[in-house]
Amino acid sequence: DAGITQSPRYKITETGRQVTLMCHQTWSHSYMFWYRQDLGHGLRLIYYSAAADITDKGEVPDGYVVSRSKTENFPLTLESATRSQTSVYFCASSVGRNTIYFGEGSWLTVV
Amino acid sequence: ELKVEQNPLFLSMQEGKNYTIYCNYSTTSDRLYWYRQDPGKSLESLFVLLSNGAVKQEGRLMASLDTKARLSTLHITAAVHDLSATYFCAFSDSGYALNFGKGTSLLVTP
């Protein structure tokens, strides 16, 4: 049972470059989420998706783009990376509201 | 604005001692979550509290929820080193997305 996987796990990129973080889940969960974790801020919601082709903004969506053409995939794209987007990114999924499962995280450094 | 305030943010405690982490949230919520995170790792679900007065216990951790006061507590009994981690509370106002607190970094020392 692979669960929820994120790739890449670690990435260093330059300011201005486009970066895509991938998220794949094997459970066919309808809901998927992207959070970023920064010291002193906890986790903040970037985008979420209730189903394929349905996405919505979270608390901090600026500078990010998401898509969900298939239920199992929810990629997050930084169109033009900035240093302020250096963070740990967590993908998550859920089928109901009682348990949300988190991926292992993607560590992104923008230099 | 949806806000979650945890306190303390940092906690150093001796093994064998008891302590409580507090979580206040800003709006009506029908469920409250507690997660644990070890350094460099993902988040692990500890508890989901679904109603006013709910209490759940797992080992040395006990969580409770008071929806009228918009307060949840995570009580640690007779702490051991293995409990050292960061603990997050989160609430969901009505939808599926969670709003997280900043986390409480717990260090249990001999």
Coordinates of C-alpha atoms in Angstrom, one line a residue, chain A residues 9 31 33 35 37 40-43 45 48 90 94-105 107, chain B residues 30-31 33 35 37 40-43 45 48 50 88 92-103:
Chain A
R9 CA 11.6 15.0 -1.9
Y31 CA -10.0 15.4 -1.4
F33 CA -4.5 19.4 -0.3
Y35 CA 0.2 22.9 2.6
Q37 CA 5.3 24.5 6.5
G40 CA 6.9 30.0 13.2
H41 CA 3.8 29.6 11.0
G42 CA 2.8 26.0 11.3
L43 CA 1.1 24.6 8.3
L45 CA -3.1 25.7 3.2
Y48 CA -7.2 22.1 -2.2
F90 CA 3.1 18.7 2.3
S94 CA -8.8 12.4 2.7
V95 CA -12.0 10.6 1.9
G96 CA -13.9 11.8 4.9
R97 CA -13.3 14.5 7.4
N98 CA -12.0 12.3 10.2
T99 CA -8.6 11.4 8.9
I100 CA -6.3 13.4 6.6
Y101 CA -3.2 11.5 5.5
F102 CA 0.0 13.5 4.8
G103 CA 2.8 12.7 2.4
E104 CA 6.4 12.7 3.5
G105 CA 7.0 16.3 2.4
W107 CA 11.9 20.3 0.8
Chain B
D30 CA -17.4 20.5 14.8
R31 CA -14.1 18.7 15.1
Y33 CA -7.5 17.4 15.4
Y35 CA -1.1 15.7 15.1
Q37 CA 5.5 15.5 13.9
G40 CA 12.2 16.0 9.3
K41 CA 9.1 13.7 9.2
S42 CA 5.5 13.9 8.1
L43 CA 2.5 14.5 10.3
S45 CA -2.7 11.8 13.3
V48 CA -9.9 13.6 16.2
L50 CA -15.9 15.2 17.3
F88 CA -0.1 20.5 16.2
S92 CA -12.1 22.4 10.5
D93 CA -14.9 24.9 10.5
S94 CA -17.2 23.0 8.2
G95 CA -15.2 21.8 5.2
Y96 CA -12.4 19.4 4.7
A97 CA -9.4 21.7 4.9
L98 CA -7.7 22.0 8.2
N99 CA -6.5 25.2 9.9
F100 CA -3.3 24.5 11.9
G101 CA -1.8 26.1 15.0
K102 CA 1.9 27.0 15.0
G103 CA 2.8 23.8 16.9

